[in-house]
């Protein structure tokens, strides 16, 4: 499962992109509205950092306006793909944009039926919101399983993108269920790092090595003999 970062913050993308684990990013109007600065500049900077698909969302309700906004957002940067909220008009806009060769991430998909329609409209990604389902006491695991199970037998190329990820368990569930992508907030990426045995193990390895000062000097010397990396 590939990872996108779910954010409107350039600083968060800078930090997590440096880990070398990102394939793309998703923004939405709520996330961008929290940030200072020009949204276009933010989206382009995120594109440069992740070097992969970056979803930028349309906000109009009717298909023609969605298509106009989608074309304009896509023109911002070669990595921008258009995020379209699910609706009748959203499906129509998705068909028009994809026929023009513009990739679409259909968002706010909460059921297998919506995902099946999304796939037939030609969307590259169907964004299924896990956290928001759990918020209303609907089991997100069952819904995502149903979506993956409904799309795969038809051989669709639409990728299931697990969104509204609120904690590391959502990430594992999405991977186990066969989602191609999860878009993860920076806070959850941080939570995914930690394990007490990892911390303890690192400390022990370091202490044992340092108990042999000649080994410390040997490794320093080995490093010093390497050509310096640019
Ligand atoms: C997905 O692309 C959305 O931007 C996001 O995952 C929504 O998450 P939320 O439900 O935590 O707002």
JSON list of C-alpha atoms and ligand atoms in Angstrom, two decimals:
[
{"chain": "A", "resi": 1, "resn": "UNK", "atom": "CA", "xyz": [0.00, 0.00, 0.00]},
{"chain": "A", "resi": 2, "resn": "UNK", "atom": "CA", "xyz": [1.36, 3.39, -1.01]},
{"chain": "A", "resi": 3, "resn": "UNK", "atom": "CA", "xyz": [1.23, 6.41, 1.27]},
{"chain": "A", "resi": 4, "resn": "UNK", "atom": "CA", "xyz": [-0.02, 9.87, 0.51]},
{"chain": "A", "resi": 5, "resn": "UNK", "atom": "CA", "xyz": [0.07, 12.63, 3.12]},
{"chain": "A", "resi": 6, "resn": "UNK", "atom": "CA", "xyz": [-3.26, 14.26, 3.96]},
{"chain": "A", "resi": 7, "resn": "UNK", "atom": "CA", "xyz": [-2.50, 17.90, 4.67]},
{"chain": "A", "resi": 8, "resn": "UNK", "atom": "CA", "xyz": [-2.46, 21.52, 3.52]},
{"chain": "A", "resi": 9, "resn": "UNK", "atom": "CA", "xyz": [0.76, 22.24, 5.39]},
{"chain": "A", "resi": 10, "resn": "UNK", "atom": "CA", "xyz": [3.99, 22.60, 3.40]},
{"chain": "A", "resi": 11, "resn": "UNK", "atom": "CA", "xyz": [5.99, 22.20, 6.63]},
{"chain": "A", "resi": 12, "resn": "UNK", "atom": "CA", "xyz": [4.36, 18.82, 7.31]},
{"chain": "A", "resi": 13, "resn": "UNK", "atom": "CA", "xyz": [5.06, 17.66, 3.75]},
{"chain": "A", "resi": 14, "resn": "UNK", "atom": "CA", "xyz": [8.68, 18.81, 4.01]},
{"chain": "A", "resi": 15, "resn": "UNK", "atom": "CA", "xyz": [9.13, 16.78, 7.16]},
{"chain": "A", "resi": 16, "resn": "UNK", "atom": "CA", "xyz": [7.41, 13.56, 6.10]},
{"chain": "A", "resi": 17, "resn": "UNK", "atom": "CA", "xyz": [8.71, 13.64, 2.49]},
{"chain": "A", "resi": 18, "resn": "UNK", "atom": "CA", "xyz": [12.22, 13.55, 3.96]},
{"chain": "A", "resi": 19, "resn": "UNK", "atom": "CA", "xyz": [11.43, 10.09, 5.38]},
{"chain": "A", "resi": 20, "resn": "UNK", "atom": "CA", "xyz": [11.32, 8.79, 1.79]},
{"chain": "A", "resi": 21, "resn": "UNK", "atom": "CA", "xyz": [7.96, 7.04, 2.17]},
{"chain": "A", "resi": 22, "resn": "UNK", "atom": "CA", "xyz": [5.54, 9.36, 0.32]},
{"chain": "A", "resi": 23, "resn": "UNK", "atom": "CA", "xyz": [4.06, 8.70, -3.11]},
{"chain": "A", "resi": 24, "resn": "UNK", "atom": "CA", "xyz": [1.70, 11.68, -3.19]},
{"chain": "A", "resi": 25, "resn": "UNK", "atom": "CA", "xyz": [-0.53, 14.01, -1.19]},
{"chain": "A", "resi": 26, "resn": "UNK", "atom": "CA", "xyz": [-4.15, 14.94, -0.73]},
{"chain": "A", "resi": 27, "resn": "UNK", "atom": "CA", "xyz": [-5.47, 18.35, 0.23]},
{"chain": "A", "resi": 28, "resn": "UNK", "atom": "CA", "xyz": [-9.03, 19.46, 0.77]},
{"chain": "A", "resi": 29, "resn": "UNK", "atom": "CA", "xyz": [-10.71, 22.86, 1.25]},
{"chain": "A", "resi": 30, "resn": "UNK", "atom": "CA", "xyz": [-10.78, 22.42, 5.04]},
{"chain": "A", "resi": 31, "resn": "UNK", "atom": "CA", "xyz": [-7.06, 21.64, 5.25]},
{"chain": "A", "resi": 32, "resn": "UNK", "atom": "CA", "xyz": [-6.05, 24.50, 2.93]},
{"chain": "A", "resi": 33, "resn": "UNK", "atom": "CA", "xyz": [-8.31, 26.97, 4.76]},
{"chain": "A", "resi": 34, "resn": "UNK", "atom": "CA", "xyz": [-6.17, 26.48, 7.90]},
{"chain": "A", "resi": 35, "resn": "UNK", "atom": "CA", "xyz": [-3.01, 27.69, 6.13]},
{"chain": "A", "resi": 36, "resn": "UNK", "atom": "CA", "xyz": [-1.60, 31.15, 5.43]},
{"chain": "A", "resi": 37, "resn": "UNK", "atom": "CA", "xyz": [-0.57, 31.99, 1.90]},
{"chain": "A", "resi": 38, "resn": "UNK", "atom": "CA", "xyz": [-1.79, 31.47, -1.62]},
{"chain": "A", "resi": 39, "resn": "UNK", "atom": "CA", "xyz": [-3.44, 28.05, -2.09]},
{"chain": "A", "resi": 40, "resn": "UNK", "atom": "CA", "xyz": [-1.92, 27.71, -5.56]},
{"chain": "A", "resi": 41, "resn": "UNK", "atom": "CA", "xyz": [1.59, 28.29, -4.21]},
{"chain": "A", "resi": 42, "resn": "UNK", "atom": "CA", "xyz": [0.97, 25.74, -1.45]},
{"chain": "A", "resi": 43, "resn": "UNK", "atom": "CA", "xyz": [-0.32, 23.11, -3.88]},
{"chain": "A", "resi": 44, "resn": "UNK", "atom": "CA", "xyz": [2.64, 23.64, -6.25]},
{"chain": "A", "resi": 45, "resn": "UNK", "atom": "CA", "xyz": [5.18, 23.44, -3.41]},
{"chain": "A", "resi": 46, "resn": "UNK", "atom": "CA", "xyz": [3.58, 20.19, -2.20]},
{"chain": "A", "resi": 47, "resn": "UNK", "atom": "CA", "xyz": [3.81, 18.85, -5.78]},
{"chain": "A", "resi": 48, "resn": "UNK", "atom": "CA", "xyz": [7.52, 19.66, -5.89]},
{"chain": "A", "resi": 49, "resn": "UNK", "atom": "CA", "xyz": [8.12, 17.96, -2.55]},
{"chain": "A", "resi": 50, "resn": "UNK", "atom": "CA", "xyz": [6.19, 14.72, -3.10]},
{"chain": "A", "resi": 51, "resn": "UNK", "atom": "CA", "xyz": [6.95, 14.36, -6.84]},
{"chain": "A", "resi": 52, "resn": "UNK", "atom": "CA", "xyz": [3.72, 12.42, -7.24]},
{"chain": "A", "resi": 53, "resn": "UNK", "atom": "CA", "xyz": [-0.03, 12.94, -7.47]},
{"chain": "A", "resi": 54, "resn": "UNK", "atom": "CA", "xyz": [-1.40, 15.80, -5.37]},
{"chain": "A", "resi": 55, "resn": "UNK", "atom": "CA", "xyz": [-5.17, 16.06, -5.07]},
{"chain": "A", "resi": 56, "resn": "UNK", "atom": "CA", "xyz": [-6.67, 19.55, -5.21]},
{"chain": "A", "resi": 57, "resn": "UNK", "atom": "CA", "xyz": [-10.43, 19.74, -4.73]},
{"chain": "A", "resi": 58, "resn": "UNK", "atom": "CA", "xyz": [-13.17, 21.50, -6.67]},
{"chain": "A", "resi": 59, "resn": "UNK", "atom": "CA", "xyz": [-15.88, 23.21, -4.62]},
{"chain": "A", "resi": 60, "resn": "UNK", "atom": "CA", "xyz": [-18.72, 23.90, -7.07]},
{"chain": "A", "resi": 61, "resn": "UNK", "atom": "CA", "xyz": [-21.90, 21.83, -7.12]},
{"chain": "A", "resi": 62, "resn": "UNK", "atom": "CA", "xyz": [-22.70, 21.71, -10.82]},
{"chain": "A", "resi": 63, "resn": "UNK", "atom": "CA", "xyz": [-20.78, 19.65, -13.33]},
{"chain": "A", "resi": 64, "resn": "UNK", "atom": "CA", "xyz": [-19.80, 22.46, -15.71]},
{"chain": "A", "resi": 65, "resn": "UNK", "atom": "CA", "xyz": [-18.31, 24.58, -12.92]},
{"chain": "A", "resi": 66, "resn": "UNK", "atom": "CA", "xyz": [-16.56, 21.53, -11.45]},
{"chain": "A", "resi": 67, "resn": "UNK", "atom": "CA", "xyz": [-14.98, 20.87, -14.84]},
{"chain": "A", "resi": 68, "resn": "UNK", "atom": "CA", "xyz": [-13.83, 24.52, -15.14]},
{"chain": "A", "resi": 69, "resn": "UNK", "atom": "CA", "xyz": [-12.31, 24.42, -11.65]},
{"chain": "A", "resi": 70, "resn": "UNK", "atom": "CA", "xyz": [-10.78, 21.00, -12.32]},
{"chain": "A", "resi": 71, "resn": "UNK", "atom": "CA", "xyz": [-9.08, 22.12, -15.52]},
{"chain": "A", "resi": 72, "resn": "UNK", "atom": "CA", "xyz": [-7.73, 25.23, -13.77]},
{"chain": "A", "resi": 73, "resn": "UNK", "atom": "CA", "xyz": [-6.42, 23.26, -10.78]},
{"chain": "A", "resi": 74, "resn": "UNK", "atom": "CA", "xyz": [-4.84, 20.65, -13.06]},
{"chain": "A", "resi": 75, "resn": "UNK", "atom": "CA", "xyz": [-3.05, 23.43, -14.97]},
{"chain": "A", "resi": 76, "resn": "UNK", "atom": "CA", "xyz": [-1.30, 24.56, -11.77]},
{"chain": "A", "resi": 77, "resn": "UNK", "atom": "CA", "xyz": [1.28, 21.77, -11.89]},
{"chain": "A", "resi": 78, "resn": "UNK", "atom": "CA", "xyz": [1.83, 18.50, -13.75]},
{"chain": "A", "resi": 79, "resn": "UNK", "atom": "CA", "xyz": [1.31, 16.53, -10.54]},
{"chain": "A", "resi": 80, "resn": "UNK", "atom": "CA", "xyz": [-2.08, 18.03, -9.68]},
{"chain": "A", "resi": 81, "resn": "UNK", "atom": "CA", "xyz": [-4.99, 15.65, -9.96]},
{"chain": "A", "resi": 82, "resn": "UNK", "atom": "CA", "xyz": [-8.54, 16.83, -9.43]},
{"chain": "A", "resi": 83, "resn": "UNK", "atom": "CA", "xyz": [-10.52, 15.86, -6.37]},
{"chain": "A", "resi": 84, "resn": "UNK", "atom": "CA", "xyz": [-14.24, 15.77, -7.08]},
{"chain": "A", "resi": 85, "resn": "UNK", "atom": "CA", "xyz": [-16.86, 15.24, -4.34]},
{"chain": "A", "resi": 86, "resn": "UNK", "atom": "CA", "xyz": [-19.23, 12.36, -5.03]},
{"chain": "A", "resi": 87, "resn": "UNK", "atom": "CA", "xyz": [-22.60, 13.37, -6.52]},
{"chain": "A", "resi": 88, "resn": "UNK", "atom": "CA", "xyz": [-24.49, 13.03, -9.81]},
{"chain": "A", "resi": 89, "resn": "UNK", "atom": "CA", "xyz": [-22.74, 16.15, -11.06]},
{"chain": "A", "resi": 90, "resn": "UNK", "atom": "CA", "xyz": [-19.46, 14.90, -9.64]},
{"chain": "A", "resi": 91, "resn": "UNK", "atom": "CA", "xyz": [-19.77, 11.72, -11.71]},
{"chain": "A", "resi": 92, "resn": "UNK", "atom": "CA", "xyz": [-20.53, 13.74, -14.84]},
{"chain": "A", "resi": 93, "resn": "UNK", "atom": "CA", "xyz": [-17.59, 16.08, -14.21]},
{"chain": "A", "resi": 94, "resn": "UNK", "atom": "CA", "xyz": [-15.35, 13.08, -13.57]},
{"chain": "A", "resi": 95, "resn": "UNK", "atom": "CA", "xyz": [-16.29, 11.52, -16.91]},
{"chain": "A", "resi": 96, "resn": "UNK", "atom": "CA", "xyz": [-15.57, 14.78, -18.75]},
{"chain": "A", "resi": 97, "resn": "UNK", "atom": "CA", "xyz": [-12.24, 15.39, -17.00]},
{"chain": "A", "resi": 98, "resn": "UNK", "atom": "CA", "xyz": [-11.03, 11.82, -17.38]},
{"chain": "A", "resi": 99, "resn": "UNK", "atom": "CA", "xyz": [-11.97, 11.82, -21.08]},
{"chain": "A", "resi": 100, "resn": "UNK", "atom": "CA", "xyz": [-9.65, 14.83, -21.37]},
{"chain": "A", "resi": 101, "resn": "UNK", "atom": "CA", "xyz": [-6.88, 12.84, -19.74]},
{"chain": "A", "resi": 102, "resn": "UNK", "atom": "CA", "xyz": [-7.13, 14.60, -16.37]},
{"chain": "A", "resi": 103, "resn": "UNK", "atom": "CA", "xyz": [-6.92, 12.20, -13.43]},
{"chain": "A", "resi": 104, "resn": "UNK", "atom": "CA", "xyz": [-9.68, 12.38, -10.82]},
{"chain": "A", "resi": 105, "resn": "UNK", "atom": "CA", "xyz": [-9.76, 11.41, -7.16]},
{"chain": "A", "resi": 106, "resn": "UNK", "atom": "CA", "xyz": [-13.44, 11.03, -6.31]},
{"chain": "A", "resi": 107, "resn": "UNK", "atom": "CA", "xyz": [-13.90, 11.93, -2.69]},
{"chain": "A", "resi": 108, "resn": "UNK", "atom": "CA", "xyz": [-16.56, 11.40, -0.03]},
{"chain": "A", "resi": 109, "resn": "UNK", "atom": "CA", "xyz": [-17.21, 7.81, -1.11]},
{"chain": "A", "resi": 110, "resn": "UNK", "atom": "CA", "xyz": [-18.97, 5.94, 1.70]},
{"chain": "A", "resi": 111, "resn": "UNK", "atom": "CA", "xyz": [-20.46, 2.84, 0.08]},
{"chain": "A", "resi": 112, "resn": "UNK", "atom": "CA", "xyz": [-19.73, 0.09, -2.42]},
{"chain": "A", "resi": 113, "resn": "UNK", "atom": "CA", "xyz": [-22.45, 1.41, -4.72]},
{"chain": "A", "resi": 114, "resn": "UNK", "atom": "CA", "xyz": [-20.85, 4.86, -4.78]},
{"chain": "A", "resi": 115, "resn": "UNK", "atom": "CA", "xyz": [-17.46, 3.24, -5.44]},
{"chain": "A", "resi": 116, "resn": "UNK", "atom": "CA", "xyz": [-18.87, 1.21, -8.36]},
{"chain": "A", "resi": 117, "resn": "UNK", "atom": "CA", "xyz": [-20.29, 4.39, -9.93]},
{"chain": "A", "resi": 118, "resn": "UNK", "atom": "CA", "xyz": [-17.00, 6.18, -9.29]},
{"chain": "A", "resi": 119, "resn": "UNK", "atom": "CA", "xyz": [-15.09, 3.47, -11.14]},
{"chain": "A", "resi": 120, "resn": "UNK", "atom": "CA", "xyz": [-17.39, 3.59, -14.15]},
{"chain": "A", "resi": 121, "resn": "UNK", "atom": "CA", "xyz": [-16.99, 7.36, -14.37]},
{"chain": "A", "resi": 122, "resn": "UNK", "atom": "CA", "xyz": [-13.27, 6.75, -14.89]},
{"chain": "A", "resi": 123, "resn": "UNK", "atom": "CA", "xyz": [-11.83, 8.02, -11.61]},
{"chain": "A", "resi": 124, "resn": "UNK", "atom": "CA", "xyz": [-8.26, 6.99, -10.84]},
{"chain": "A", "resi": 125, "resn": "UNK", "atom": "CA", "xyz": [-8.97, 6.92, -7.09]},
{"chain": "A", "resi": 126, "resn": "UNK", "atom": "CA", "xyz": [-12.06, 6.37, -4.96]},
{"chain": "A", "resi": 127, "resn": "UNK", "atom": "CA", "xyz": [-11.47, 8.03, -1.58]},
{"chain": "A", "resi": 128, "resn": "UNK", "atom": "CA", "xyz": [-13.25, 6.09, 1.15]},
{"chain": "A", "resi": 129, "resn": "UNK", "atom": "CA", "xyz": [-13.46, 7.93, 4.46]},
{"chain": "A", "resi": 130, "resn": "UNK", "atom": "CA", "xyz": [-12.84, 5.59, 7.39]},
{"chain": "A", "resi": 131, "resn": "UNK", "atom": "CA", "xyz": [-12.86, 8.00, 10.34]},
{"chain": "A", "resi": 132, "resn": "UNK", "atom": "CA", "xyz": [-16.09, 9.71, 9.35]},
{"chain": "A", "resi": 133, "resn": "UNK", "atom": "CA", "xyz": [-17.83, 6.32, 9.12]},
{"chain": "A", "resi": 134, "resn": "UNK", "atom": "CA", "xyz": [-16.62, 5.36, 12.59]},
{"chain": "A", "resi": 135, "resn": "UNK", "atom": "CA", "xyz": [-17.78, 8.79, 13.83]},
{"chain": "A", "resi": 136, "resn": "UNK", "atom": "CA", "xyz": [-21.38, 7.79, 13.05]},
{"chain": "A", "resi": 137, "resn": "UNK", "atom": "CA", "xyz": [-20.95, 4.26, 14.44]},
{"chain": "A", "resi": 138, "resn": "UNK", "atom": "CA", "xyz": [-20.67, 2.58, 11.06]},
{"chain": "A", "resi": 139, "resn": "UNK", "atom": "CA", "xyz": [-17.83, 0.04, 11.01]},
{"chain": "A", "resi": 140, "resn": "UNK", "atom": "CA", "xyz": [-15.32, 1.42, 8.51]},
{"chain": "A", "resi": 141, "resn": "UNK", "atom": "CA", "xyz": [-13.55, -1.96, 8.18]},
{"chain": "A", "resi": 142, "resn": "UNK", "atom": "CA", "xyz": [-16.75, -3.58, 6.85]},
{"chain": "A", "resi": 143, "resn": "UNK", "atom": "CA", "xyz": [-17.45, -0.75, 4.43]},
{"chain": "A", "resi": 144, "resn": "UNK", "atom": "CA", "xyz": [-13.91, -0.65, 3.04]},
{"chain": "A", "resi": 145, "resn": "UNK", "atom": "CA", "xyz": [-13.92, -4.45, 2.73]},
{"chain": "A", "resi": 146, "resn": "UNK", "atom": "CA", "xyz": [-17.20, -4.24, 0.80]},
{"chain": "A", "resi": 147, "resn": "UNK", "atom": "CA", "xyz": [-15.79, -1.55, -1.49]},
{"chain": "A", "resi": 148, "resn": "UNK", "atom": "CA", "xyz": [-12.59, -3.48, -2.27]},
{"chain": "A", "resi": 149, "resn": "UNK", "atom": "CA", "xyz": [-14.61, -6.67, -2.74]},
{"chain": "A", "resi": 150, "resn": "UNK", "atom": "CA", "xyz": [-17.05, -4.96, -5.11]},
{"chain": "A", "resi": 151, "resn": "UNK", "atom": "CA", "xyz": [-14.46, -3.25, -7.30]},
{"chain": "A", "resi": 152, "resn": "UNK", "atom": "CA", "xyz": [-11.91, -6.01, -7.76]},
{"chain": "A", "resi": 153, "resn": "UNK", "atom": "CA", "xyz": [-13.95, -8.74, -9.53]},
{"chain": "A", "resi": 154, "resn": "UNK", "atom": "CA", "xyz": [-14.82, -6.29, -12.32]},
{"chain": "A", "resi": 155, "resn": "UNK", "atom": "CA", "xyz": [-11.14, -5.71, -13.00]},
{"chain": "A", "resi": 156, "resn": "UNK", "atom": "CA", "xyz": [-11.46, -1.98, -12.53]},
{"chain": "A", "resi": 157, "resn": "UNK", "atom": "CA", "xyz": [-8.32, 0.13, -12.54]},
{"chain": "A", "resi": 158, "resn": "UNK", "atom": "CA", "xyz": [-9.83, 2.53, -10.00]},
{"chain": "A", "resi": 159, "resn": "UNK", "atom": "CA", "xyz": [-7.67, 2.45, -6.88]},
{"chain": "A", "resi": 160, "resn": "UNK", "atom": "CA", "xyz": [-9.18, 2.39, -3.42]},
{"chain": "A", "resi": 161, "resn": "UNK", "atom": "CA", "xyz": [-7.73, 5.24, -1.40]},
{"chain": "A", "resi": 162, "resn": "UNK", "atom": "CA", "xyz": [-8.33, 4.98, 2.35]},
{"chain": "A", "resi": 163, "resn": "UNK", "atom": "CA", "xyz": [-8.97, 8.48, 3.68]},
{"chain": "A", "resi": 164, "resn": "UNK", "atom": "CA", "xyz": [-10.09, 10.09, 6.92]},
{"chain": "A", "resi": 165, "resn": "UNK", "atom": "CA", "xyz": [-7.40, 8.08, 8.69]},
{"chain": "A", "resi": 166, "resn": "UNK", "atom": "CA", "xyz": [-7.49, 8.93, 12.38]},
{"chain": "A", "resi": 167, "resn": "UNK", "atom": "CA", "xyz": [-5.07, 6.43, 13.96]},
{"chain": "A", "resi": 168, "resn": "UNK", "atom": "CA", "xyz": [-2.49, 3.78, 13.03]},
{"chain": "A", "resi": 169, "resn": "UNK", "atom": "CA", "xyz": [-5.03, 0.94, 13.25]},
{"chain": "A", "resi": 170, "resn": "UNK", "atom": "CA", "xyz": [-6.92, 2.47, 10.32]},
{"chain": "A", "resi": 171, "resn": "UNK", "atom": "CA", "xyz": [-3.69, 2.29, 8.30]},
{"chain": "A", "resi": 172, "resn": "UNK", "atom": "CA", "xyz": [-3.16, -1.40, 9.05]},
{"chain": "A", "resi": 173, "resn": "UNK", "atom": "CA", "xyz": [-6.80, -2.18, 8.33]},
{"chain": "A", "resi": 174, "resn": "UNK", "atom": "CA", "xyz": [-6.63, -0.39, 4.97]},
{"chain": "A", "resi": 175, "resn": "UNK", "atom": "CA", "xyz": [-3.50, -2.35, 4.01]},
{"chain": "A", "resi": 176, "resn": "UNK", "atom": "CA", "xyz": [-4.99, -5.69, 5.13]},
{"chain": "A", "resi": 177, "resn": "UNK", "atom": "CA", "xyz": [-8.13, -5.05, 3.11]},
{"chain": "A", "resi": 178, "resn": "UNK", "atom": "CA", "xyz": [-6.15, -4.36, -0.06]},
{"chain": "A", "resi": 179, "resn": "UNK", "atom": "CA", "xyz": [-6.46, -0.59, -0.44]},
{"chain": "A", "resi": 180, "resn": "UNK", "atom": "CA", "xyz": [-3.87, 0.61, -2.94]},
{"chain": "A", "resi": 181, "resn": "UNK", "atom": "CA", "xyz": [-3.27, 3.89, -1.12]},
{"chain": "A", "resi": 182, "resn": "UNK", "atom": "CA", "xyz": [-3.85, 5.42, 2.31]},
{"chain": "A", "resi": 183, "resn": "UNK", "atom": "CA", "xyz": [-3.72, 9.16, 2.80]},
{"chain": "A", "resi": 184, "resn": "UNK", "atom": "CA", "xyz": [-2.38, 9.74, 6.27]},
{"chain": "A", "resi": 185, "resn": "UNK", "atom": "CA", "xyz": [-2.14, 12.89, 8.42]},
{"chain": "A", "resi": 186, "resn": "UNK", "atom": "CA", "xyz": [1.33, 13.80, 9.73]},
{"chain": "A", "resi": 187, "resn": "UNK", "atom": "CA", "xyz": [0.20, 13.12, 13.30]},
{"chain": "A", "resi": 188, "resn": "UNK", "atom": "CA", "xyz": [-0.66, 9.50, 12.41]},
{"chain": "A", "resi": 189, "resn": "UNK", "atom": "CA", "xyz": [2.65, 9.04, 10.56]},
{"chain": "A", "resi": 190, "resn": "UNK", "atom": "CA", "xyz": [4.34, 10.05, 13.82]},
{"chain": "A", "resi": 191, "resn": "UNK", "atom": "CA", "xyz": [2.22, 7.59, 15.79]},
{"chain": "A", "resi": 192, "resn": "UNK", "atom": "CA", "xyz": [3.21, 4.83, 13.32]},
{"chain": "A", "resi": 193, "resn": "UNK", "atom": "CA", "xyz": [6.90, 5.30, 14.15]},
{"chain": "A", "resi": 194, "resn": "UNK", "atom": "CA", "xyz": [6.88, 4.41, 17.77]},
{"chain": "A", "resi": 195, "resn": "UNK", "atom": "CA", "xyz": [7.35, 1.12, 19.58]},
{"chain": "A", "resi": 196, "resn": "UNK", "atom": "CA", "xyz": [8.88, 0.82, 23.06]},
{"chain": "A", "resi": 197, "resn": "UNK", "atom": "CA", "xyz": [10.97, -2.19, 22.07]},
{"chain": "A", "resi": 198, "resn": "UNK", "atom": "CA", "xyz": [12.48, -0.27, 19.17]},
{"chain": "A", "resi": 199, "resn": "UNK", "atom": "CA", "xyz": [13.52, 2.60, 21.46]},
{"chain": "A", "resi": 200, "resn": "UNK", "atom": "CA", "xyz": [14.85, 0.18, 24.07]},
{"chain": "A", "resi": 201, "resn": "UNK", "atom": "CA", "xyz": [16.70, -1.86, 21.44]},
{"chain": "A", "resi": 202, "resn": "UNK", "atom": "CA", "xyz": [18.38, 1.19, 19.92]},
{"chain": "A", "resi": 203, "resn": "UNK", "atom": "CA", "xyz": [19.58, 2.35, 23.33]},
{"chain": "A", "resi": 204, "resn": "UNK", "atom": "CA", "xyz": [20.96, -1.09, 24.13]},
{"chain": "A", "resi": 205, "resn": "UNK", "atom": "CA", "xyz": [22.83, -1.41, 20.81]},
{"chain": "A", "resi": 206, "resn": "UNK", "atom": "CA", "xyz": [24.37, 2.03, 21.32]},
{"chain": "A", "resi": 207, "resn": "UNK", "atom": "CA", "xyz": [25.38, 1.38, 24.93]},
{"chain": "A", "resi": 208, "resn": "UNK", "atom": "CA", "xyz": [26.95, -1.99, 24.07]},
{"chain": "A", "resi": 209, "resn": "UNK", "atom": "CA", "xyz": [28.95, -0.46, 21.21]},
{"chain": "A", "resi": 210, "resn": "UNK", "atom": "CA", "xyz": [30.10, 2.44, 23.37]},
{"chain": "A", "resi": 211, "resn": "UNK", "atom": "CA", "xyz": [31.30, -0.04, 26.01]},
{"chain": "A", "resi": 212, "resn": "UNK", "atom": "CA", "xyz": [34.09, -0.78, 23.51]},
{"chain": "A", "resi": 213, "resn": "UNK", "atom": "CA", "xyz": [35.73, 2.64, 22.81]},
{"chain": "A", "resi": 214, "resn": "UNK", "atom": "CA", "xyz": [38.12, 1.05, 20.29]},
{"chain": "A", "resi": 215, "resn": "UNK", "atom": "CA", "xyz": [35.09, -0.03, 18.24]},
{"chain": "A", "resi": 216, "resn": "UNK", "atom": "CA", "xyz": [33.78, 3.54, 18.34]},
{"chain": "A", "resi": 217, "resn": "UNK", "atom": "CA", "xyz": [37.13, 4.80, 16.99]},
{"chain": "A", "resi": 218, "resn": "UNK", "atom": "CA", "xyz": [37.24, 2.04, 14.36]},
{"chain": "A", "resi": 219, "resn": "UNK", "atom": "CA", "xyz": [33.83, 3.02, 12.93]},
{"chain": "A", "resi": 220, "resn": "UNK", "atom": "CA", "xyz": [34.74, 6.72, 12.97]},
{"chain": "A", "resi": 221, "resn": "UNK", "atom": "CA", "xyz": [37.90, 5.91, 11.03]},
{"chain": "A", "resi": 222, "resn": "UNK", "atom": "CA", "xyz": [35.97, 3.76, 8.55]},
{"chain": "A", "resi": 223, "resn": "UNK", "atom": "CA", "xyz": [33.54, 6.61, 7.90]},
{"chain": "A", "resi": 224, "resn": "UNK", "atom": "CA", "xyz": [36.37, 9.16, 7.56]},
{"chain": "A", "resi": 225, "resn": "UNK", "atom": "CA", "xyz": [37.98, 7.07, 4.77]},
{"chain": "A", "resi": 226, "resn": "UNK", "atom": "CA", "xyz": [34.79, 7.26, 2.65]},
{"chain": "A", "resi": 227, "resn": "UNK", "atom": "CA", "xyz": [34.55, 9.87, -0.09]},
{"chain": "A", "resi": 228, "resn": "UNK", "atom": "CA", "xyz": [32.37, 12.72, 1.17]},
{"chain": "A", "resi": 229, "resn": "UNK", "atom": "CA", "xyz": [28.81, 12.65, -0.19]},
{"chain": "A", "resi": 230, "resn": "UNK", "atom": "CA", "xyz": [27.78, 15.82, -1.98]},
{"chain": "B", "resi": 1, "resn": "LIG", "atom": "C1", "xyz": [-9.16, 12.86, 2.16]},
{"chain": "B", "resi": 1, "resn": "LIG", "atom": "O1", "xyz": [-8.57, 13.08, 1.12]},
{"chain": "B", "resi": 1, "resn": "LIG", "atom": "C2", "xyz": [-9.65, 13.89, 3.08]},
{"chain": "B", "resi": 1, "resn": "LIG", "atom": "O2", "xyz": [-8.92, 15.05, 2.84]},
{"chain": "B", "resi": 1, "resn": "LIG", "atom": "C3", "xyz": [-9.41, 13.56, 4.54]},
{"chain": "B", "resi": 1, "resn": "LIG", "atom": "O3", "xyz": [-8.84, 12.28, 4.67]},
{"chain": "B", "resi": 1, "resn": "LIG", "atom": "C4", "xyz": [-10.56, 13.82, 5.42]},
{"chain": "B", "resi": 1, "resn": "LIG", "atom": "O4", "xyz": [-10.22, 13.45, 6.74]},
{"chain": "B", "resi": 1, "resn": "LIG", "atom": "P1", "xyz": [-11.10, 13.86, 7.99]},
{"chain": "B", "resi": 1, "resn": "LIG", "atom": "O5", "xyz": [-12.36, 13.07, 7.97]},
{"chain": "B", "resi": 1, "resn": "LIG", "atom": "O6", "xyz": [-10.24, 13.55, 9.17]},
{"chain": "B", "resi": 1, "resn": "LIG", "atom": "O7", "xyz": [-11.39, 15.34, 7.85]}
]
